[in-house]
PDB file of C-alpha atoms and ligand atoms in Angstrom:
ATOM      1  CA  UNK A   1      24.705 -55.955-172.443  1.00 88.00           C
ATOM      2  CA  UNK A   2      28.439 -54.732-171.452  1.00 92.00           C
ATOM      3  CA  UNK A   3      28.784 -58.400-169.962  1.00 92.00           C
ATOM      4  CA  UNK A   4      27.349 -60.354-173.401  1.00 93.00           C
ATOM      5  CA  UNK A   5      29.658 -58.509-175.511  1.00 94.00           C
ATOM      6  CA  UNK A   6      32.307 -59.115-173.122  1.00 94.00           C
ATOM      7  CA  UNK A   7      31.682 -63.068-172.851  1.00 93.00           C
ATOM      8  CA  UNK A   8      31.674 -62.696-176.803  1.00 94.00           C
ATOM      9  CA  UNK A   9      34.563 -61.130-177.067  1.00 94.00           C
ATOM     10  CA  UNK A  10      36.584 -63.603-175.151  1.00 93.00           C
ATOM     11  CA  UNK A  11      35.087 -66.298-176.758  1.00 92.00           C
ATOM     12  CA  UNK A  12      36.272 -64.808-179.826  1.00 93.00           C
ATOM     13  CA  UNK A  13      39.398 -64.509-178.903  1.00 93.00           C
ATOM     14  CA  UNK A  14      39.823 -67.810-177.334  1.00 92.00           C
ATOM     15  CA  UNK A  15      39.753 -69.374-181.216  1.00 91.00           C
ATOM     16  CA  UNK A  16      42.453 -66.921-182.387  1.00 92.00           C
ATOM     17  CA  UNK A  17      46.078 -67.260-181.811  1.00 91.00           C
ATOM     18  CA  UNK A  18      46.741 -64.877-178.447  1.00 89.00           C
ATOM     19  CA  UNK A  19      49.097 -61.955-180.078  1.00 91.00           C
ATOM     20  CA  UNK A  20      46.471 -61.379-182.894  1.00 93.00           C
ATOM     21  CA  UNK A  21      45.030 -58.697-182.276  1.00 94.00           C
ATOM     22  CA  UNK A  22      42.990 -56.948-185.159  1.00 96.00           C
ATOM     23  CA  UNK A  23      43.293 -52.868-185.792  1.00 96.00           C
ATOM     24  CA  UNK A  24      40.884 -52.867-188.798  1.00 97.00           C
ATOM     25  CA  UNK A  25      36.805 -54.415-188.802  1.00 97.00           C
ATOM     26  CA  UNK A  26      34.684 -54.284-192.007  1.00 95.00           C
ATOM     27  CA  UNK A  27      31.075 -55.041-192.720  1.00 94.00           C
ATOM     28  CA  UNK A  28      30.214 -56.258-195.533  1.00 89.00           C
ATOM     29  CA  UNK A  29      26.778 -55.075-196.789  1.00 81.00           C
ATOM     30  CA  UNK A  30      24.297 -57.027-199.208  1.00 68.00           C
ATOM     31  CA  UNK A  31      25.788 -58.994-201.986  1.00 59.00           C
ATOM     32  CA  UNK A  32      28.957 -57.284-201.029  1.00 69.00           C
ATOM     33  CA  UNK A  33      30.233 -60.630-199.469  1.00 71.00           C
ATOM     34  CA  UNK A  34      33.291 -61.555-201.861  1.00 71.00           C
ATOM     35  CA  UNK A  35      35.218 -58.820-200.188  1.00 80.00           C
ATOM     36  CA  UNK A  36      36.306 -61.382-198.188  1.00 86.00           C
ATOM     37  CA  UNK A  37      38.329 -62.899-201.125  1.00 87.00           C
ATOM     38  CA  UNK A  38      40.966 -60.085-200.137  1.00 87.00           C
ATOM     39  CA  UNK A  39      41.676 -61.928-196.918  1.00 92.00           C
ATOM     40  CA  UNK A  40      43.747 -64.088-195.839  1.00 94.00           C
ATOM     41  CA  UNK A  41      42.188 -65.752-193.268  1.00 94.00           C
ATOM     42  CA  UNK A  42      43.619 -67.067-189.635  1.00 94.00           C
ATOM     43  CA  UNK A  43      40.227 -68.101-188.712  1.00 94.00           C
ATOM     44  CA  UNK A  44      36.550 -68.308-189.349  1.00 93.00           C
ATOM     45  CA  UNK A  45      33.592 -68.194-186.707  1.00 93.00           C
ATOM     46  CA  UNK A  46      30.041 -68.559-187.769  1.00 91.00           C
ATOM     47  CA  UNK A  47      27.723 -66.152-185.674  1.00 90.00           C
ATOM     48  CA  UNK A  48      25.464 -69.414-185.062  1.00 88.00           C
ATOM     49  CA  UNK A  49      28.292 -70.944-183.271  1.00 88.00           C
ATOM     50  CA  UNK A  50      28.465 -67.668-180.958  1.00 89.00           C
ATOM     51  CA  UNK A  51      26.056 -68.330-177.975  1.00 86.00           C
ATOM     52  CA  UNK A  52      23.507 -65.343-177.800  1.00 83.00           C
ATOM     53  CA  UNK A  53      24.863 -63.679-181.342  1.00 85.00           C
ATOM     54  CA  UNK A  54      22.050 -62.199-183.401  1.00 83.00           C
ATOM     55  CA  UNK A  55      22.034 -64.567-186.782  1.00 82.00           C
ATOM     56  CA  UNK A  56      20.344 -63.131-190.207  1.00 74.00           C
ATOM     57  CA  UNK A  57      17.607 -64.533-191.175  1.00 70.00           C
ATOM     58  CA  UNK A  58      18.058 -62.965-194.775  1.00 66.00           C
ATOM     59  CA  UNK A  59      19.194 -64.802-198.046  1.00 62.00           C
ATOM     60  CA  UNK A  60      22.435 -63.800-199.279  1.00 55.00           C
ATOM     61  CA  UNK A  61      23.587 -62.271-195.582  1.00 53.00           C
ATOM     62  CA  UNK A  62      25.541 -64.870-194.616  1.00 62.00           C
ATOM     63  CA  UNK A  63      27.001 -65.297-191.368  1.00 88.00           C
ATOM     64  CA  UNK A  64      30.556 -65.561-189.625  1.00 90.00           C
ATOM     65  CA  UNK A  65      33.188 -63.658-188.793  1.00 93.00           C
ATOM     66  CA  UNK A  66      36.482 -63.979-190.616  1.00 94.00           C
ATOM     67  CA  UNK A  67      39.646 -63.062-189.101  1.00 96.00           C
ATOM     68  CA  UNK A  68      42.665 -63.016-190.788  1.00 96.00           C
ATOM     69  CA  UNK A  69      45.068 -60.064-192.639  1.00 95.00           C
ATOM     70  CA  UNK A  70      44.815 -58.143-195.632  1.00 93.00           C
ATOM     71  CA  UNK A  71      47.944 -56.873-196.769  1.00 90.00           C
ATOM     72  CA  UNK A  72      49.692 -57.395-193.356  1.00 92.00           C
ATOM     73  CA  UNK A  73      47.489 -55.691-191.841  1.00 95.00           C
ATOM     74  CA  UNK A  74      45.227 -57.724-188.504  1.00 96.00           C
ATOM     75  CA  UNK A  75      41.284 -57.602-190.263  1.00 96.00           C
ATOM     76  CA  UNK A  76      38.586 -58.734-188.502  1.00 96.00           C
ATOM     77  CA  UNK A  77      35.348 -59.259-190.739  1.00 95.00           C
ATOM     78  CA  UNK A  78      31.378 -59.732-190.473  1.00 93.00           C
ATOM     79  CA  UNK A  79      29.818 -61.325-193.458  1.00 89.00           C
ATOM     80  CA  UNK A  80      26.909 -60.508-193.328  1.00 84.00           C
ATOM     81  CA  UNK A  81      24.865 -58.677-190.720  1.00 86.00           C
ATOM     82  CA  UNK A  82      21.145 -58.392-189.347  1.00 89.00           C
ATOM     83  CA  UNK A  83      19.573 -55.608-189.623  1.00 92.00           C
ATOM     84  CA  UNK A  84      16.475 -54.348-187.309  1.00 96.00           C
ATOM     85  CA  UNK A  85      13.652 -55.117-189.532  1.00 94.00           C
ATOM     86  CA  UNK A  86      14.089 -59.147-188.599  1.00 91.00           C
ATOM     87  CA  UNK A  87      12.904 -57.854-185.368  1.00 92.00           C
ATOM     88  CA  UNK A  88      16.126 -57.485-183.626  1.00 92.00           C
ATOM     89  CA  UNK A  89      16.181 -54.987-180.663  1.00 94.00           C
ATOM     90  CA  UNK A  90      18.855 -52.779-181.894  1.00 96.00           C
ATOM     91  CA  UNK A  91      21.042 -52.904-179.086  1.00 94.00           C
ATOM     92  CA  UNK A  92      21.739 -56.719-180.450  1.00 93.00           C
ATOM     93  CA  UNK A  93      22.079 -55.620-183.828  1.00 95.00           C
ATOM     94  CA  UNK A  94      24.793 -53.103-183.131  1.00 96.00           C
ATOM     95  CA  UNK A  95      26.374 -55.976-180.573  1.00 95.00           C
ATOM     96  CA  UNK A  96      28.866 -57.213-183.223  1.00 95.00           C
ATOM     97  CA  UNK A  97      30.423 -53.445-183.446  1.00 97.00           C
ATOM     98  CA  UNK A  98      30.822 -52.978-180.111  1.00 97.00           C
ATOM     99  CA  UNK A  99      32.642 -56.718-180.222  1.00 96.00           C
ATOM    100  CA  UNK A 100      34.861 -55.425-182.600  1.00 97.00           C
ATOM    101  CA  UNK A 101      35.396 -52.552-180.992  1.00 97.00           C
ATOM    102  CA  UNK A 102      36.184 -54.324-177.833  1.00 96.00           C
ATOM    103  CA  UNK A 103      38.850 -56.458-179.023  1.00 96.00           C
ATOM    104  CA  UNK A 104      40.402 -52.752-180.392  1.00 96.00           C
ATOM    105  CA  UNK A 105      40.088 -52.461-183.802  1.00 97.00           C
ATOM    106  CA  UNK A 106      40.704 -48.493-184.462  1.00 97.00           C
ATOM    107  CA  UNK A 107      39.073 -48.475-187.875  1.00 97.00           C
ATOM    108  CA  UNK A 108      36.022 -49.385-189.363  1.00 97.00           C
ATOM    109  CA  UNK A 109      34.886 -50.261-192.755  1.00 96.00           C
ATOM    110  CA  UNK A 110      31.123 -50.160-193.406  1.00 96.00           C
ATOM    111  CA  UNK A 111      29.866 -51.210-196.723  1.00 93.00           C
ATOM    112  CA  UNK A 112      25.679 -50.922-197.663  1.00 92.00           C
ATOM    113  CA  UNK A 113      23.542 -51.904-201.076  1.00 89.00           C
ATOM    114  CA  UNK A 114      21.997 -48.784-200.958  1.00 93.00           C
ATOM    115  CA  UNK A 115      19.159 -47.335-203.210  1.00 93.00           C
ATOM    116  CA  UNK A 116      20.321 -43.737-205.170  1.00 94.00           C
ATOM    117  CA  UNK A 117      17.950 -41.449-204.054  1.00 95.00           C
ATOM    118  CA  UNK A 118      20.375 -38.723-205.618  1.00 95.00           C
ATOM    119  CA  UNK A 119      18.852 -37.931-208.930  1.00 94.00           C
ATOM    120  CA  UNK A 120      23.017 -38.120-210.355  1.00 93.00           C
ATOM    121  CA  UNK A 121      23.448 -41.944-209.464  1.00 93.00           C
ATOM    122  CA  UNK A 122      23.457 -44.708-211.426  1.00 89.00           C
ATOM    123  CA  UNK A 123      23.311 -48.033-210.899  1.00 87.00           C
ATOM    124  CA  UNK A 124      26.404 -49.720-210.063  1.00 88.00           C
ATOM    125  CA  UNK A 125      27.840 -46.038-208.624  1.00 92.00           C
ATOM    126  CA  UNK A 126      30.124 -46.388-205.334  1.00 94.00           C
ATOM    127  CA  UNK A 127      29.405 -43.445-203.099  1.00 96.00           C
ATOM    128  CA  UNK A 128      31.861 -43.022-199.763  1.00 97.00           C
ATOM    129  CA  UNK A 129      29.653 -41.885-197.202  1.00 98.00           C
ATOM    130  CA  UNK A 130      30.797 -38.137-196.256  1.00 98.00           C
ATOM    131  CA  UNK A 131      27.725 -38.422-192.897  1.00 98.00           C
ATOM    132  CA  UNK A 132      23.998 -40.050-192.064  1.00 98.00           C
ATOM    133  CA  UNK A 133      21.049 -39.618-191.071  1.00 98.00           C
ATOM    134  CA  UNK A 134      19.756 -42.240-188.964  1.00 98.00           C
ATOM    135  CA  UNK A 135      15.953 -43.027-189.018  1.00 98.00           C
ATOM    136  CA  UNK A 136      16.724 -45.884-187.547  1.00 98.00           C
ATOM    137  CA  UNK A 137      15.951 -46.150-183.615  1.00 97.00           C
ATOM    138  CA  UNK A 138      19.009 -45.091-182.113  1.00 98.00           C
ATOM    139  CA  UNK A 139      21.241 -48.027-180.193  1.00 97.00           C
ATOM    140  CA  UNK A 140      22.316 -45.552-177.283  1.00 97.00           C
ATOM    141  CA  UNK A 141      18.562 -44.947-176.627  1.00 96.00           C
ATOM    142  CA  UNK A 142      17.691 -45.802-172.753  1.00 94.00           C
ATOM    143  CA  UNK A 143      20.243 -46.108-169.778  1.00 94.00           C
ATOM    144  CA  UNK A 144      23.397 -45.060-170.318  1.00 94.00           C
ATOM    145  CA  UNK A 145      26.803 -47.495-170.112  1.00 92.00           C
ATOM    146  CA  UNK A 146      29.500 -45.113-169.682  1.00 92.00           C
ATOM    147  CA  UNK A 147      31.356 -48.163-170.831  1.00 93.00           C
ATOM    148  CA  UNK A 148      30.078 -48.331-174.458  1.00 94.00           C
ATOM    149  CA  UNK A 149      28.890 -44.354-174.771  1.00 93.00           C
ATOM    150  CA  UNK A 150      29.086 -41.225-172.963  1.00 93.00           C
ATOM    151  CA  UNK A 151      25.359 -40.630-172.372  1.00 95.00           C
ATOM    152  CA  UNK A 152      25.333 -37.375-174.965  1.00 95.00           C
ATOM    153  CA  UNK A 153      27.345 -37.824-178.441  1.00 96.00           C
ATOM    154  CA  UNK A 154      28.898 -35.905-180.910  1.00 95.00           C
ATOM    155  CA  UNK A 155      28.063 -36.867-184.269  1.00 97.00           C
ATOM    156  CA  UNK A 156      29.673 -34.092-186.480  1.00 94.00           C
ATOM    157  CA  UNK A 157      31.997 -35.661-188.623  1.00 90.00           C
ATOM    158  CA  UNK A 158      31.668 -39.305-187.708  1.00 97.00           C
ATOM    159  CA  UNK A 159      33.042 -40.416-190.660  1.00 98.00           C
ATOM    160  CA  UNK A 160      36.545 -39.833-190.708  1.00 97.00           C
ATOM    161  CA  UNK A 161      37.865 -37.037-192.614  1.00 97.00           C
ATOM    162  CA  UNK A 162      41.447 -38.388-192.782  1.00 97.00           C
ATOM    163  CA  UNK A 163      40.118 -41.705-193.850  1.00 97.00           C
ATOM    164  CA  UNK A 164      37.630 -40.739-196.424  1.00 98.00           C
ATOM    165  CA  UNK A 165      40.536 -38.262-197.897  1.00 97.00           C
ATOM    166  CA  UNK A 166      42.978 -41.684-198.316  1.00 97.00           C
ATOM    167  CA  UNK A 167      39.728 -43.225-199.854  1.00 97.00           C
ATOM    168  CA  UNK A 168      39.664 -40.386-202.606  1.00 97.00           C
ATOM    169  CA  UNK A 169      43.278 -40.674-203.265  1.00 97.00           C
ATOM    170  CA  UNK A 170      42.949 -44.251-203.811  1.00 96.00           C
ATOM    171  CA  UNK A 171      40.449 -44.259-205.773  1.00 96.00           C
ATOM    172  CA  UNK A 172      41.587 -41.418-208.087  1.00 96.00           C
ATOM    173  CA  UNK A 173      44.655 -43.902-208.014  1.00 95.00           C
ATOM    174  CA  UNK A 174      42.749 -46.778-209.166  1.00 91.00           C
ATOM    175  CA  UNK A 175      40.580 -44.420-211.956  1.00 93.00           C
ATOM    176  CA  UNK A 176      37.306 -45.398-210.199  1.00 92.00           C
ATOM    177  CA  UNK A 177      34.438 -42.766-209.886  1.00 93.00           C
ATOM    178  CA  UNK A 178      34.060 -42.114-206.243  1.00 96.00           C
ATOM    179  CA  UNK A 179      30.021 -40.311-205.284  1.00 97.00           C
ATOM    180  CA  UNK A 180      30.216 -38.601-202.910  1.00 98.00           C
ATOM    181  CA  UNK A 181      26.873 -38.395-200.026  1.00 98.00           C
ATOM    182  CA  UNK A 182      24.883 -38.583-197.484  1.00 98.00           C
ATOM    183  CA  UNK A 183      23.383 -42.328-196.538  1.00 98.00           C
ATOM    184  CA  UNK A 184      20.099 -42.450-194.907  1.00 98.00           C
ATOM    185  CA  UNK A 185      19.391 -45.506-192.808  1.00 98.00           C
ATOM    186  CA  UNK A 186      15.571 -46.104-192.623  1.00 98.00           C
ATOM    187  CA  UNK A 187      13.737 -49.679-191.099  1.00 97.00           C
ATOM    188  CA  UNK A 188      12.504 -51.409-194.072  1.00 91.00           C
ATOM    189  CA  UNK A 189      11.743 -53.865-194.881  1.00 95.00           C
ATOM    190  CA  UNK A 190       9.730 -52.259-197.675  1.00 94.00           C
ATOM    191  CA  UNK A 191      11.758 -50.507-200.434  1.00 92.00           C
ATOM    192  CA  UNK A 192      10.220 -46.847-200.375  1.00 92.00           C
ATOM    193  CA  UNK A 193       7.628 -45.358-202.425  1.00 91.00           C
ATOM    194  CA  UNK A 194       8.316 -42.571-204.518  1.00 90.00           C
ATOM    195  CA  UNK A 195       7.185 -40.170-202.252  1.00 92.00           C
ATOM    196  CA  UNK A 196       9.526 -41.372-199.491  1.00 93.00           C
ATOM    197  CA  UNK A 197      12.543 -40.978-202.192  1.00 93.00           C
ATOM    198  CA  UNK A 198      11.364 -37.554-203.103  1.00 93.00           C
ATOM    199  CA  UNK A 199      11.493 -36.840-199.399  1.00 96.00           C
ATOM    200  CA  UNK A 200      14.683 -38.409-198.628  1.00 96.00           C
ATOM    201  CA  UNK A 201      15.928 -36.471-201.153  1.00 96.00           C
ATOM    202  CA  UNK A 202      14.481 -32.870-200.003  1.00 96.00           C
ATOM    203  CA  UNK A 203      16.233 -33.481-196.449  1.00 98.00           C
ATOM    204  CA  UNK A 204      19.750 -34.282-198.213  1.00 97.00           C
ATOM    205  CA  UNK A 205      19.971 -37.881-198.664  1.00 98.00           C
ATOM    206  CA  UNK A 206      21.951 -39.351-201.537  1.00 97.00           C
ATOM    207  CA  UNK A 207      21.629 -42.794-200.821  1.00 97.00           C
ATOM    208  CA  UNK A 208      19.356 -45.139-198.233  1.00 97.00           C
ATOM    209  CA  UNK A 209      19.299 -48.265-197.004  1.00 96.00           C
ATOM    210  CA  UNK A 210      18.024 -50.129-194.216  1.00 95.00           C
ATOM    211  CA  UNK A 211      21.242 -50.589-192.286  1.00 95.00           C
ATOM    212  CA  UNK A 212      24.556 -49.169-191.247  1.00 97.00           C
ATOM    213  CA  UNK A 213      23.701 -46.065-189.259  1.00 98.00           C
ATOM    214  CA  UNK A 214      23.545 -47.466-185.841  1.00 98.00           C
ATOM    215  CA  UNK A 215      26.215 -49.398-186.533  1.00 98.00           C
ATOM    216  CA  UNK A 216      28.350 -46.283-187.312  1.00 98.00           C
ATOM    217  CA  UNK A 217      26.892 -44.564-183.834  1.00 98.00           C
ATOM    218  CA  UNK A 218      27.519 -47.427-181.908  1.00 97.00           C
ATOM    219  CA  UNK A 219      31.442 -47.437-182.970  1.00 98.00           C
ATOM    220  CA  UNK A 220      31.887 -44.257-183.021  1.00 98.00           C
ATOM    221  CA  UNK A 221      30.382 -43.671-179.440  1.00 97.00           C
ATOM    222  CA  UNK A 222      33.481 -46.690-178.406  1.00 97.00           C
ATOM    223  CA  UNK A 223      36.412 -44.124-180.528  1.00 97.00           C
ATOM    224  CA  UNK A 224      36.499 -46.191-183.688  1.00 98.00           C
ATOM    225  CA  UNK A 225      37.144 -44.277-186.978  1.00 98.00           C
ATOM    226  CA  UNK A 226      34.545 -44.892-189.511  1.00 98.00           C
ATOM    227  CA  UNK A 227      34.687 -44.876-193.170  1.00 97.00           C
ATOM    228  CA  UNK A 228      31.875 -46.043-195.119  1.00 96.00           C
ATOM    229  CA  UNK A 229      30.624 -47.040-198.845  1.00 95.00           C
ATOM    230  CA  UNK A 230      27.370 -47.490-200.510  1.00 94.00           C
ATOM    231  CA  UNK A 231      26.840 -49.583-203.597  1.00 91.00           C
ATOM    232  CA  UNK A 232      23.989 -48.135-205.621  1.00 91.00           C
ATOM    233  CA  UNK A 233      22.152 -51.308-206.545  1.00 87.00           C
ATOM    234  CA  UNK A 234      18.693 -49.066-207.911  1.00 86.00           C
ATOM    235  CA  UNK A 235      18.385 -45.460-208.973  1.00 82.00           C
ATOM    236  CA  UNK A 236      15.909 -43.001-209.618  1.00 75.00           C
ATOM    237  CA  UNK A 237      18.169 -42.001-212.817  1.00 69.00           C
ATOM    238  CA  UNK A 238      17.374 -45.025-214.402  1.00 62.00           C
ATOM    239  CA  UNK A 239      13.392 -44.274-213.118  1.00 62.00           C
ATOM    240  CA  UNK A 240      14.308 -47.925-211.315  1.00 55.00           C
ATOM    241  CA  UNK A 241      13.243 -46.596-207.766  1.00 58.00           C
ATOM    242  CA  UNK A 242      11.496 -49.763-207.329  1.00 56.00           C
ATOM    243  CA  UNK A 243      13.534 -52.982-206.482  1.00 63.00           C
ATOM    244  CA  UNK A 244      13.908 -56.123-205.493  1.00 67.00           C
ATOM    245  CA  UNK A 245      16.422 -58.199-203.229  1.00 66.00           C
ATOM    246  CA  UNK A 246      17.208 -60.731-205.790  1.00 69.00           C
ATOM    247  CA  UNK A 247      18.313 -57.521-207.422  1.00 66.00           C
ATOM    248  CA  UNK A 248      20.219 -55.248-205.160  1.00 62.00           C
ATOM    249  CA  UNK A 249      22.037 -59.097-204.843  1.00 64.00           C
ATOM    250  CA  UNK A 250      23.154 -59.393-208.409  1.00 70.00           C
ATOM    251  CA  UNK A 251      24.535 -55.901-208.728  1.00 67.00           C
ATOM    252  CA  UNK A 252      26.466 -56.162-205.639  1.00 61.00           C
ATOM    253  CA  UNK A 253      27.886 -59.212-206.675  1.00 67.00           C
ATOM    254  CA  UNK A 254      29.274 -57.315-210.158  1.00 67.00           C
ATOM    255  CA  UNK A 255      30.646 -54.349-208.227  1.00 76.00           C
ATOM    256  CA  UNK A 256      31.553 -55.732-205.214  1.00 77.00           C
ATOM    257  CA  UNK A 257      35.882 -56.906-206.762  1.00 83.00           C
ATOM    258  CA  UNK A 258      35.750 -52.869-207.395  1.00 88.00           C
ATOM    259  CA  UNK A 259      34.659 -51.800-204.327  1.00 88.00           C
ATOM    260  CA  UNK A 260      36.819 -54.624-202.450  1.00 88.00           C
ATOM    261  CA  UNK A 261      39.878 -53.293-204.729  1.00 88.00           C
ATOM    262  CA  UNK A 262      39.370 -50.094-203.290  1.00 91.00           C
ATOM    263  CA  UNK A 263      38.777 -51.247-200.150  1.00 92.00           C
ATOM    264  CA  UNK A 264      42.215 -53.453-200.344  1.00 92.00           C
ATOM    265  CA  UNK A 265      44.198 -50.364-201.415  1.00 93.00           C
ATOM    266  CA  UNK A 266      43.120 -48.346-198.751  1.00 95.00           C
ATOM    267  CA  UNK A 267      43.770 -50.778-196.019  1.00 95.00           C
ATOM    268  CA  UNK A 268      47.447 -50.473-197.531  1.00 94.00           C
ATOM    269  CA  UNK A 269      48.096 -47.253-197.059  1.00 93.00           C
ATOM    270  CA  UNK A 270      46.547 -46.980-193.422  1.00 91.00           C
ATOM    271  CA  UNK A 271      49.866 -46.912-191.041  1.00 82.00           C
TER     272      UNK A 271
HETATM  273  N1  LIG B   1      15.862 -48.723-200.432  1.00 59.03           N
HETATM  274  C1  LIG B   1      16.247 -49.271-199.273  1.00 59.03           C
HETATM  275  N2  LIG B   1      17.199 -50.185-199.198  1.00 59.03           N
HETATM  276  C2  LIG B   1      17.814 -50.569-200.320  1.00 59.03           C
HETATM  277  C3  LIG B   1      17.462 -50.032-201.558  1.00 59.03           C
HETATM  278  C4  LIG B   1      16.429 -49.053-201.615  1.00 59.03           C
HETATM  279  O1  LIG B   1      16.055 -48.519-202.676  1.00 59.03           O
HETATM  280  N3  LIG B   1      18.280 -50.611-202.480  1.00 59.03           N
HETATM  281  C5  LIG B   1      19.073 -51.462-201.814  1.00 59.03           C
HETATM  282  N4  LIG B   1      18.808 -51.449-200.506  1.00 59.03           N
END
């Protein structure tokens, strides 16, 4: 695996100009594409032109990386992502992070269409993700690469504190309701019953999803600051538990130039 994401990572880097070297990676979730209007881009590489590079199989996850800068600052992007109910092994669908983590970005931005399993949310309600829990099989699982993990890994406070305290500024800046939660990652690909959100909920979830939390183990196992979102795209509030892609899509598509706003402003005031 160390060698793939090695070969990747050169590749990579072989169709960007040599001294650009990116400090910041995002992933944009579901619907939550059009972030990608903030960039300005140096170059764009889709995943199906990356020899061994997991490729979604999921409408409206599209696929490529864009590299480029948002205000000054050296991005690296995935739009779009596959998740590990397309039958992925998880070690390739956390590959991509540990790319980006490999060519050095020191943050990371991860974005989700999440469902609002906290009985406060709305639809349309951004949460930043104050921690996880990942039901997800874990991508360190199995022998250990000293390279890409130590073997046994801290997960208190994976998402950043410093970062997620800029994120509140901002966005008491900007006069946009910030949630606050817990994201639960769980397989899919069926949206839960109400007795999964009512027991979701009892072990401190706010929001879930089907993605994200091995991503955020996998980069923060390589020293990469997280800070994450959720875009509630279904709630139990609105007794709208039930959903459907075409759904969480359209939502994210109306909330997404907040949430990329934020996002924006943020990037701005990292040094
Ligand atoms: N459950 C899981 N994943 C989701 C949901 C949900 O309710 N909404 C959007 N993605």
């Amino acid at each position: 695996m160390y060698e793939k994401i090695k070969n990747i990572t050169s590749l990579i880097q072989s169709k960007i100009p040599k001294d650009f070297k990116p400090q910041i990676g995002i992933v944009m979730g579901s619907g939550l594409g059009q972030l990608a209007n903030a960039i300005t881009p140096i170059a764009t590489i889709p995943y199906s032109q990356i020899e061994g590079f997991p490729v979604s199989t999921v409408e409206g996850h599209h696929g490529q990386f864009i590299i480029g800068t948002i205000k000054g600052k050296n991005i690296i992007a995935m739009q779009g992502r596959v998740h590990f109910y397309e039958g992925y092994d998880i070690q390739d669908v956390v590959m991509p992070i540990r790319v980006m983590a490999m060519m050095g970005i020191e943050n990371l931005f991860v974005s989700n269409a999440a469902g609002g399993v906290n009985l406060e949310f709305e639809v349309g309600d951004i949460m930043l993700i104050t921690d996880q829990i990942n039901l997800i099989p874990n991508p360190l699982l199995g022998p250990n690469d000293d390279r890409l993990s130590p073997r046994f890994l801290p997960m208190w406070n994976a998402f950043n504190v410093k970062l997620r305290e800029i994120a509140l500024n901002v966005a008491r800046k900007q006069n946009v309701e910030l949630k606050q939660g817990v994201y639960l990652g769980s397989t899919g690909p069926t949206f839960e019953t109400k007795a999964e959100y009512d027991y979701f909920r009892v072990i401190g979830a706010d929001t879930c999803g089907m993605s994200t939390t091995p991503e955020v183990i996998a980069a923060h196992a390589m020293g990469v600051k997280i800070i994450g979102f959720s875009l509630v795209t279904n709630a139990t509030k609105s007794g709208n538990v039930a959903t459907d892609h075409a759904e969480v899509q359209s939502i994210g598509q109306a909330k997404a130039k907040i949430l990329s706003n934020l996002i924006e402003q943020i990037i701005n005031e990292l040094d």
